Coordinates of C-alpha atoms in Angstrom, one line a residue:
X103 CA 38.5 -44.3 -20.3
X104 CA 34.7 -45.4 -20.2
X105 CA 32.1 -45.6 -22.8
X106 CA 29.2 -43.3 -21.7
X107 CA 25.6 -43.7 -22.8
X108 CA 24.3 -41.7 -20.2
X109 CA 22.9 -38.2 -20.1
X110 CA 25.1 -35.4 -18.0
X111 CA 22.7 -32.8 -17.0
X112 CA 23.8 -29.9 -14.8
X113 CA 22.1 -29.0 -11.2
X114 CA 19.8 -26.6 -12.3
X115 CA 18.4 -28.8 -15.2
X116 CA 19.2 -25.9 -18.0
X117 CA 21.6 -28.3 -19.5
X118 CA 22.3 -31.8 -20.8
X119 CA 24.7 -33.9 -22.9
X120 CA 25.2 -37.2 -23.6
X121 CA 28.8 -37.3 -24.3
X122 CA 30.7 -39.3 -26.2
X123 CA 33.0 -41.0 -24.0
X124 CA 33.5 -40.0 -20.6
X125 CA 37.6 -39.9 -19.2
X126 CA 38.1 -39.8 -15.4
X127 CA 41.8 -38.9 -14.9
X128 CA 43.5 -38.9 -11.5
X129 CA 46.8 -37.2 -12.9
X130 CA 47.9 -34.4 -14.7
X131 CA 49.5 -37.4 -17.4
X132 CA 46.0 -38.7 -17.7
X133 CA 44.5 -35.3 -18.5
X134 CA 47.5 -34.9 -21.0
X135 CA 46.6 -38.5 -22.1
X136 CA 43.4 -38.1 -22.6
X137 CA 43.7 -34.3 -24.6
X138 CA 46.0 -35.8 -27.3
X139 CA 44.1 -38.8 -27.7
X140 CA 40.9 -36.5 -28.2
X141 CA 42.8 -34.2 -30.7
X142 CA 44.4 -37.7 -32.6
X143 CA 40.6 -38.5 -33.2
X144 CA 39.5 -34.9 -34.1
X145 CA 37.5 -34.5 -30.9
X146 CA 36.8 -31.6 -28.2
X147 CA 37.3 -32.6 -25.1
X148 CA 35.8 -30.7 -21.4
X149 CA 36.2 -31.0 -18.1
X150 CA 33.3 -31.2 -15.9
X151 CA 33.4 -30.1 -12.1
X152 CA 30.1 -30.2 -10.0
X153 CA 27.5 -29.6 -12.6
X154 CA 26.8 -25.8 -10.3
X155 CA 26.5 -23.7 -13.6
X156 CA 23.5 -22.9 -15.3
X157 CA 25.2 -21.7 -18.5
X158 CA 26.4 -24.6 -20.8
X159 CA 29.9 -23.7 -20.2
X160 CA 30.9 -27.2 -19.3
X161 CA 28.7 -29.2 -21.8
X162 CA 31.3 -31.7 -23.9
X163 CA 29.2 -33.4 -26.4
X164 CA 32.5 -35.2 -27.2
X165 CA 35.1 -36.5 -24.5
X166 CA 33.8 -35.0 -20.9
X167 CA 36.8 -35.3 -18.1
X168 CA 35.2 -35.8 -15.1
X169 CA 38.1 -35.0 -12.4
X170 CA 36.5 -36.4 -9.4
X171 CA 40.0 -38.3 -8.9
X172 CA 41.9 -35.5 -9.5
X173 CA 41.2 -33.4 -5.8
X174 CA 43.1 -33.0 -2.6
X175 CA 46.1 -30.7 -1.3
X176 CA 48.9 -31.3 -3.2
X177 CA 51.5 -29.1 -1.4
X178 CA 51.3 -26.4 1.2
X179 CA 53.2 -23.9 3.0
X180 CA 52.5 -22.3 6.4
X181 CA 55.1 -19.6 6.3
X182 CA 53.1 -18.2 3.3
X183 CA 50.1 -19.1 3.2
X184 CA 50.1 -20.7 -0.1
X185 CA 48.5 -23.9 -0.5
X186 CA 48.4 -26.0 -3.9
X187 CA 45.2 -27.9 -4.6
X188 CA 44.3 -30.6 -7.3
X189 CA 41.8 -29.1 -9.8
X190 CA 38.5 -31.3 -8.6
X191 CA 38.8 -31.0 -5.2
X192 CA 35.0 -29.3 -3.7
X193 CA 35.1 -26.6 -2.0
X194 CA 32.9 -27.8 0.7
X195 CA 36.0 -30.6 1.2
X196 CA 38.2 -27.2 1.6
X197 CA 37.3 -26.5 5.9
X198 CA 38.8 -30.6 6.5
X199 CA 41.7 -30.0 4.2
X200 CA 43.0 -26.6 5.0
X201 CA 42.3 -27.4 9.3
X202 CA 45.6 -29.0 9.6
X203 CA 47.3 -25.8 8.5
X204 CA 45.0 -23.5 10.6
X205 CA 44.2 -21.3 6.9
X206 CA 41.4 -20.8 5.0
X207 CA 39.6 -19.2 1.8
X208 CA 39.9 -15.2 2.2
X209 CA 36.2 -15.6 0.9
X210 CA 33.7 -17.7 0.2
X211 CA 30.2 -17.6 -2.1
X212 CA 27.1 -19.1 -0.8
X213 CA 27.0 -22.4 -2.2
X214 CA 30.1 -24.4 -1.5
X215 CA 29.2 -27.8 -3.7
X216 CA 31.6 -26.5 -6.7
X217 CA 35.0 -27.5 -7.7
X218 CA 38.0 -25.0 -7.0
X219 CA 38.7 -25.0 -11.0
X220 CA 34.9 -24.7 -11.9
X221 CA 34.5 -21.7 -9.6
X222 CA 37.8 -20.1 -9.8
X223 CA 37.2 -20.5 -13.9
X224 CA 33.2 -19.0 -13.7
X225 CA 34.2 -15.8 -11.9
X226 CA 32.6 -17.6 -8.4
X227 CA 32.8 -14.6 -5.9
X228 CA 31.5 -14.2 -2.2
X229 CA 30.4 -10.6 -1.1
X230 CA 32.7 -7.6 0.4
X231 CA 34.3 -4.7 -1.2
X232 CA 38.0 -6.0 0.6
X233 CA 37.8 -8.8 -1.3
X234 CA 37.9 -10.2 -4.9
X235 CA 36.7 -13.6 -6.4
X236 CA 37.7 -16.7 -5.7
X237 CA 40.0 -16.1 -8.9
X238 CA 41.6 -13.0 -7.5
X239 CA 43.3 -16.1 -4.8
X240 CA 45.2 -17.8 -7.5
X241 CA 48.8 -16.8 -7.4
X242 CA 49.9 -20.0 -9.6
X243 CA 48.4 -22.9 -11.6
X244 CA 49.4 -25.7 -14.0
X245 CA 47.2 -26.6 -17.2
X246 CA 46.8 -29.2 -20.0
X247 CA 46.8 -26.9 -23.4
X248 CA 45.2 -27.7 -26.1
X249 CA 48.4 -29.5 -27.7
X250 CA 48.4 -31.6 -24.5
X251 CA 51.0 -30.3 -22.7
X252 CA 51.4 -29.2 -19.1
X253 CA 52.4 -25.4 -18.8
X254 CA 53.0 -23.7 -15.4
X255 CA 52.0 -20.1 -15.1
X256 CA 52.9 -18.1 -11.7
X257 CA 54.2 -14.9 -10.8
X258 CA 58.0 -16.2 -12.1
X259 CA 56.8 -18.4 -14.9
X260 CA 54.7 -17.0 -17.8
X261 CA 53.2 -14.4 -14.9
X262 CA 51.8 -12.3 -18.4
X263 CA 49.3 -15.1 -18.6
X264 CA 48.0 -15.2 -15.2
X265 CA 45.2 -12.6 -15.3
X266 CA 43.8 -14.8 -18.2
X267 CA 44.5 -18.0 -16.7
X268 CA 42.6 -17.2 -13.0
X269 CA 39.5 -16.8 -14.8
X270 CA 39.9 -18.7 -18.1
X271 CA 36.0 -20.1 -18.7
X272 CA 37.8 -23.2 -19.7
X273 CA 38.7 -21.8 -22.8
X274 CA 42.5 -21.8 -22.6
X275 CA 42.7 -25.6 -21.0
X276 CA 42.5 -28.5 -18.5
X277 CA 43.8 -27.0 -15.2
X278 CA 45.2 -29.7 -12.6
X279 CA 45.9 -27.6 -10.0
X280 CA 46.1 -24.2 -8.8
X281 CA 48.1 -22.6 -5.7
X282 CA 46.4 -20.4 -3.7
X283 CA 46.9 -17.8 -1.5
X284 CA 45.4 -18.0 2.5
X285 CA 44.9 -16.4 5.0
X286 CA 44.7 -17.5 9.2
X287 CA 41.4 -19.2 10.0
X288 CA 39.3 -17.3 11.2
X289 CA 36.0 -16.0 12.6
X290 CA 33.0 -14.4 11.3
X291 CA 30.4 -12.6 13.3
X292 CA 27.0 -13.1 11.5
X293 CA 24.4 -10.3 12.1
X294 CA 20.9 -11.0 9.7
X295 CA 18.0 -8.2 10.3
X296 CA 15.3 -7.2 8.7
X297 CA 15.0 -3.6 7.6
X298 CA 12.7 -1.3 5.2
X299 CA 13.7 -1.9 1.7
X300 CA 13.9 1.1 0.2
X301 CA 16.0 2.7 4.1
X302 CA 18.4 -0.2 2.8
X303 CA 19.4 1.0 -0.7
X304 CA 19.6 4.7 0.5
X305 CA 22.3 3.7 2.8
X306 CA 23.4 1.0 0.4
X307 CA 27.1 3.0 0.0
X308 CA 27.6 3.0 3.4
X309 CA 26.6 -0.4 4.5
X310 CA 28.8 -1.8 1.5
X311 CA 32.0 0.3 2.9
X312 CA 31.2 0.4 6.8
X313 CA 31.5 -4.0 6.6
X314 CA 34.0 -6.4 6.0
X315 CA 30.5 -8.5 3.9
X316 CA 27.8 -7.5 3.3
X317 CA 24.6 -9.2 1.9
X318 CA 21.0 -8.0 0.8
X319 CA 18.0 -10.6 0.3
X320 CA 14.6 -9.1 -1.5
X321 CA 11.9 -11.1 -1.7
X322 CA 9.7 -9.5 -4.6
X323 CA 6.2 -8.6 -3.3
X324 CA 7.3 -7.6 -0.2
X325 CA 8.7 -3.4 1.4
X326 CA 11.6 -4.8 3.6
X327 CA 14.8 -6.9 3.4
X328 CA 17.2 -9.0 4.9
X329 CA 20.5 -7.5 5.5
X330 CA 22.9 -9.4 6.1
X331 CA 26.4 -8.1 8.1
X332 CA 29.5 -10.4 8.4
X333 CA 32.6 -9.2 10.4
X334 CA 35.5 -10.7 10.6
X335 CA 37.3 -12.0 13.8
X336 CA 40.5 -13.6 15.1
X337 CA 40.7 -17.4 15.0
X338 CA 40.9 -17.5 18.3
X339 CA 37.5 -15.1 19.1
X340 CA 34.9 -16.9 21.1
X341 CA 32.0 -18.3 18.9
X342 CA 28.3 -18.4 19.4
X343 CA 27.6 -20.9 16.5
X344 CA 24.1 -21.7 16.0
X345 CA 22.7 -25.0 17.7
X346 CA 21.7 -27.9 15.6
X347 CA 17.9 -27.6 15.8
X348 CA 18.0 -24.2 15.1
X349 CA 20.0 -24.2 11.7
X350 CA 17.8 -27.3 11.1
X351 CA 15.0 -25.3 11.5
X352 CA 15.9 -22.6 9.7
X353 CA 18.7 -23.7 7.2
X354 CA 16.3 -27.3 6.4
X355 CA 12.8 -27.0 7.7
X356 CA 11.8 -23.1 6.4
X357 CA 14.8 -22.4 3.8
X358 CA 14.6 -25.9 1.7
X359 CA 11.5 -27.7 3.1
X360 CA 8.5 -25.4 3.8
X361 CA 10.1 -23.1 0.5
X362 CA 10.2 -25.9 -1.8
X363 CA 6.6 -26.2 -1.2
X364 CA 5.5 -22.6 -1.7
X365 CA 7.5 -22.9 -4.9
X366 CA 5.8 -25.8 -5.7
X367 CA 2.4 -24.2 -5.3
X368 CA 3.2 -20.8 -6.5
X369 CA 4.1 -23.1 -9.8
X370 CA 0.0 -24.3 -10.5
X371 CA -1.3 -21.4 -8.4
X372 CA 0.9 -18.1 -9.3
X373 CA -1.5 -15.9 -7.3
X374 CA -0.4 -17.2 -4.0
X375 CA 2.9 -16.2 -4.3
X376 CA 2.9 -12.8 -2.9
X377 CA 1.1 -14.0 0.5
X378 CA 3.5 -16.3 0.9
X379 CA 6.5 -14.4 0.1
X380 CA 5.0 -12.3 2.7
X381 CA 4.7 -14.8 5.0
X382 CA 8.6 -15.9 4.4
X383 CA 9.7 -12.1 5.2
X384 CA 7.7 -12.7 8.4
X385 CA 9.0 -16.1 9.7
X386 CA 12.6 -15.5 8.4
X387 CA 13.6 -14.3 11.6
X388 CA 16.8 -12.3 12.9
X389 CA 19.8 -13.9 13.9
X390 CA 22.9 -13.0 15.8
X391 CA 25.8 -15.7 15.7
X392 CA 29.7 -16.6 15.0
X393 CA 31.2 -19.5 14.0
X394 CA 34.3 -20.7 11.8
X395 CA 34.0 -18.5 8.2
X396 CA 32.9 -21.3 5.8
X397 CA 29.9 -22.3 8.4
X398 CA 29.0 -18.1 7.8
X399 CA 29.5 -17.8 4.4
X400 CA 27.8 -20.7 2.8
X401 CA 24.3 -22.6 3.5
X402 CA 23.1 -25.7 2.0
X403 CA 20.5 -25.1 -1.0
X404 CA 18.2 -28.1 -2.1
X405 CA 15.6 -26.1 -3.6
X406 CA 16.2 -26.4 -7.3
X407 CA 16.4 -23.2 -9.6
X408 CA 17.7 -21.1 -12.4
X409 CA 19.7 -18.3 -11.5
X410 CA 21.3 -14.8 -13.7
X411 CA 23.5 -12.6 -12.3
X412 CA 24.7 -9.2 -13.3
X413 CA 28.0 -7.3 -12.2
X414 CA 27.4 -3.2 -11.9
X415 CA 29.1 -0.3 -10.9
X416 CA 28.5 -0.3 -7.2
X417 CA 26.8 2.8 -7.0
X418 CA 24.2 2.2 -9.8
X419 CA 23.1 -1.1 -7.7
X420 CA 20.3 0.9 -6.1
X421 CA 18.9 2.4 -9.4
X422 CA 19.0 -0.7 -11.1
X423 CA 16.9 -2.8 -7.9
X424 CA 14.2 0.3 -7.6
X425 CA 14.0 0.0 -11.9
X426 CA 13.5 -4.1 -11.2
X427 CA 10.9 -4.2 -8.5
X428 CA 9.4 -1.5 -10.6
X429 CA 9.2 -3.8 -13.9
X430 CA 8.1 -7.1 -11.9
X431 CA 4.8 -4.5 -10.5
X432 CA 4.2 -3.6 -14.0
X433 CA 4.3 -6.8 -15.7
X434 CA 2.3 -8.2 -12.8
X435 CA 4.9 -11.5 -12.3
X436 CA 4.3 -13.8 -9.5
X437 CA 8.1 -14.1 -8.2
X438 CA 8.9 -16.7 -5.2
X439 CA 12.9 -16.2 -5.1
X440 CA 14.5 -13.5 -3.6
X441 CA 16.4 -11.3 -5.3
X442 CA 20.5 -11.2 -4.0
X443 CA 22.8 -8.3 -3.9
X444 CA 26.5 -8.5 -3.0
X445 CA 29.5 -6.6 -3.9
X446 CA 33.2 -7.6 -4.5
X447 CA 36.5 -5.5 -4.9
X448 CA 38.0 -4.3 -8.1
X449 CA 40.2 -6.8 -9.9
X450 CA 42.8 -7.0 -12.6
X451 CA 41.5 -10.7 -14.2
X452 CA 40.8 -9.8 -18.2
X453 CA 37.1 -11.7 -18.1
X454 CA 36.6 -10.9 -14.3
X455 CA 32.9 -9.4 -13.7
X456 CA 34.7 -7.3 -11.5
X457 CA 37.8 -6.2 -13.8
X458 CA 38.7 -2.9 -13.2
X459 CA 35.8 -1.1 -10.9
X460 CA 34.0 -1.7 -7.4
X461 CA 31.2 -4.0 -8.5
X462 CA 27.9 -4.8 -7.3
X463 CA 25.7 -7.7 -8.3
X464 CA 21.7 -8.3 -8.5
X465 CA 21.2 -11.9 -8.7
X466 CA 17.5 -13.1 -10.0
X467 CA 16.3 -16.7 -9.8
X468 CA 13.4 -18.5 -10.6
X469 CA 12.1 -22.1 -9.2
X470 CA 13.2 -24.7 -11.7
X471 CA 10.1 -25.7 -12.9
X472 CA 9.1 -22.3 -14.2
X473 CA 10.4 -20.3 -17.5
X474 CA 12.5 -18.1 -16.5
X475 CA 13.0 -16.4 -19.9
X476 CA 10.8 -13.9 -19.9
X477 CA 11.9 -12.4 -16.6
X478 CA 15.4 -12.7 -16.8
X479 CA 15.3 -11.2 -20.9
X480 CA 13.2 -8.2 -19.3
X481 CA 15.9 -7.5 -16.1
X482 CA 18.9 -8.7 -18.9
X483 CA 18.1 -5.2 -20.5
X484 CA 17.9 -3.0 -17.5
X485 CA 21.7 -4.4 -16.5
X486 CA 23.0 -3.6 -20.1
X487 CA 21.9 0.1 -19.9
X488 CA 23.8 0.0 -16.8
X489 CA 27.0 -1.2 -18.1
X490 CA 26.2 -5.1 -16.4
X491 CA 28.7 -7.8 -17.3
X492 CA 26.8 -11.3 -16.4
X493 CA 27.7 -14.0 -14.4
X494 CA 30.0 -16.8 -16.5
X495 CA 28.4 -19.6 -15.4
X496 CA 24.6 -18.2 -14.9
X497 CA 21.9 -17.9 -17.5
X498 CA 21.9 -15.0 -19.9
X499 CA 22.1 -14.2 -23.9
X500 CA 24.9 -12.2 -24.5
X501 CA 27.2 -13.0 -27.1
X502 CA 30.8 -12.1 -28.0
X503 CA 29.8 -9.1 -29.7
X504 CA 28.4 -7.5 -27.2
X505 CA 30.7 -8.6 -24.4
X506 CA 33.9 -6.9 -25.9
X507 CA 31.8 -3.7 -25.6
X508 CA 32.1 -4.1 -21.4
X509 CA 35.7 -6.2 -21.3
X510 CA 38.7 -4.1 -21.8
X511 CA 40.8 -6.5 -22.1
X512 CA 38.3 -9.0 -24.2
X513 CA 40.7 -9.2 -27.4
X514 CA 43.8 -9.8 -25.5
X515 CA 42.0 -12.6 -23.5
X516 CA 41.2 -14.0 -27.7
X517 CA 45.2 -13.6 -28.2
X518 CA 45.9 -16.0 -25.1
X519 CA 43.3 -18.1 -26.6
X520 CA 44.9 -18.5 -29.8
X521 CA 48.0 -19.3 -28.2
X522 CA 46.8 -22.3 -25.6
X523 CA 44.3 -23.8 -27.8
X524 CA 44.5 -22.8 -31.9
X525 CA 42.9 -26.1 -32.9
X526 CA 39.9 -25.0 -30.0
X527 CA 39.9 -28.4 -28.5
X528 CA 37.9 -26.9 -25.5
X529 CA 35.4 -25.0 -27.8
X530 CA 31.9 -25.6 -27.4
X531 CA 28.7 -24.3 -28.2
X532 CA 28.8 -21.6 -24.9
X533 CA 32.3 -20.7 -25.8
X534 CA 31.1 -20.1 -29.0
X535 CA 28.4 -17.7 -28.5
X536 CA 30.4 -15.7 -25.8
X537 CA 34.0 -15.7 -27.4
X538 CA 33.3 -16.4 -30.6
X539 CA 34.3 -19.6 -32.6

């Protein structure tokens, strides 16, 4: 246990605490430890994994468990495919872990600097209408409840709780691990190409269905996109991975360097942004590679910024882009980050964005130095008149109120609540607002 004194703030800079006292267990006994202690002294107590959400969902303004010392692979099986991981472990640590065993994530997001529990408890998802979140890979985990002790919930023990426990928002406790279920390494074949926006989104159906991933990048001020098509190949498939001066060119140089300064100017000097969002479309070239899945799926981001996502039916996606390029032209905003559109398979987790239908999601950002409210308020309401469930752990105002309207299965998540954690020792302000106290 350590005094704290200093301020926690998250990456994007949306949110900052100074906590308490700040707990770094490297056992599930610690975390147990350190819940009762917190509930003797009439404290909340939250675990804190990379600081990647923009939301405050991790915020502890009392005792903060940081679980650094709580990461690595804690048992695995071959045979299966099932591997059991300590709560803090990164995912970007995943590729060294999981290489002995020759398996790997099913799927992967785009930014890999998370921990397993802070993703797989956020509704972190990658892009593919085969596959689910990173939650949908949880076949078992073990958690510190709110009365401190350690409860195991699988597919033989307590299996009723699972689909509230993969996806749990913190809410229901500490996890210390979770066992998840693999697949063979293997290889992706990454094709990126520009294409006329709008011929995108009238074969947006088909792209979605006719590959394994698909991706779509649209930089606001600009008529085309970047489409991005991932298939998936044996483990064994020759690879064509891209050399180290070209990623650093294009990964470092043009994606975090050269950007951070066109964000910077567009910052003081808004009306420069659309020639230079032009100028991105232009010099973000095509490429045609393969390499090892997590080296395809995720790049490294430096540029800071504020991000909101919104889940959709997958067929609206197309109506609800055209209706948001059409509101940035009328409102005359100077946008410099693209706008992202993925899609992920229907799942059966209670607070799952994609709970019960195919789902696509638009993903709006803005540079961290900017206000973002304005903009993401004004695209906020165009995703609720389409039914849009937002991103856990991204920026947006909904409130438990509202959120019941679009989760089946909201008040039986509440039930489960009310079970693990009565007393609400992992309440806070977020989980408030969104779940009610």
């Amino acid at each position: 246990m350590t005094a704290s004194g200093a301020v926690w703030r998250n990456w994007g800079r949306t949110e900052s605490v100074r906590p308490k006292r700040v707990e770094r267990p490297a056992t599930a006994g610690a975390v147990q430890r350190a819940v009762a202690a917190a509930a003797a002294s009439g404290l909340r107590v939250k675990p804190v994994g990379s600081g990647h959400s923009f939301t405050g969902i991790a915020v502890a303004p009392d005792v903060q468990l940081d679980l650094t010392d709580l990461s690595g692979v804690i048992d695995a099986d071959v045979a299966t495919g099932r591997v059991t991981i300590a709560a803090g472990t990164r995912l970007h640590e995943l590729p060294r872990l999981l290489a002995p065993y020759g398996l790997a994530l099913p799927n992967m997001g785009d930014i890999d600097k998370q921990t397993i529990a802070g993703a797989t408890s956020t509704g972190t998802h990658g892009t593919g209408l085969g596959f689910g979140g990173l939650a949908t890979q949880i076949v078992a985990a073990k958690l510190v409840d709110g009365a401190g002790e350690l409860l195991t919930v699988s597919e033989t023990e307590r299996p009723e709780l699972l689909p509230a426990v993969r996806l749990g928002l913190g809410a229901l406790g500490v996890l210390v691990e979770v066992t998840l279920q693999l697949v063979p390494r293997f290889v992706l074949h990454a094709v990126e190409k520009h294409a006329p926006l709008e011929a995108v989104l009238d074969g947006w159906l088909d792209r979605v269905r006719g590959a394994d991933h698909f991706d779509l990048y649209w930089f606001p001020h600009t008529d085309t996109a970047l489409a991005k098509t991932n298939t998936r190949l044996p483990g064994d498939a020759p690879r064509k991975p891209l050399g180290r001066l070209t990623r650093w060119v294009d990964d470092e140089l043009l994606a975090n360097g050269a950007y951070r300064a066109i964000c910077g100017l567009g910052r003081v000097a808004p009306a420069t942004t659309p020639f230079f969002a032009r100028q991105v479309d232009k010099f973000t070239g095509d490429r045609d590679f393969s390499d090892f899945s997590p080296a395809v799926f995720t790049t490294n981001r430096t540029v800071r910024f504020r991000e909101m996502e919104y889940a959709v039916p997958i067929a609206v996606v197309p109506e609800a882009l055209r209706e948001v390029r059409a509101l940035i032209e009328r409102r005359g905003w100077r946008i410099s980050f693209p706008i992202e559109v993925r899609a992920a398979a229907s799942d059966d987790n209670w607070l799952s964005t994609a709970y019960g239908r195919e789902t696509g999601y638009l993903a709006v950002h803005r540079y961290f130095r900017e206000d973002p409210r304005e903009y993401f308020a004004a695209v906020e309401q165009i995703m609720a008149g389409y039914g849009g469930r937002p991103h856990w752990g991204k920026m947006h105002s909904r409130t438990a109120a509202e959120l019941r309207e679009v989760y089946p299965r909201f008040e039986d998540f509440l039930l489960v609540r009310d079970e693990l954690d009565p007393e609400r020792r992992f309440a806070n302000p977020y989980l408030e607002r969104v779940l009610g106290a």
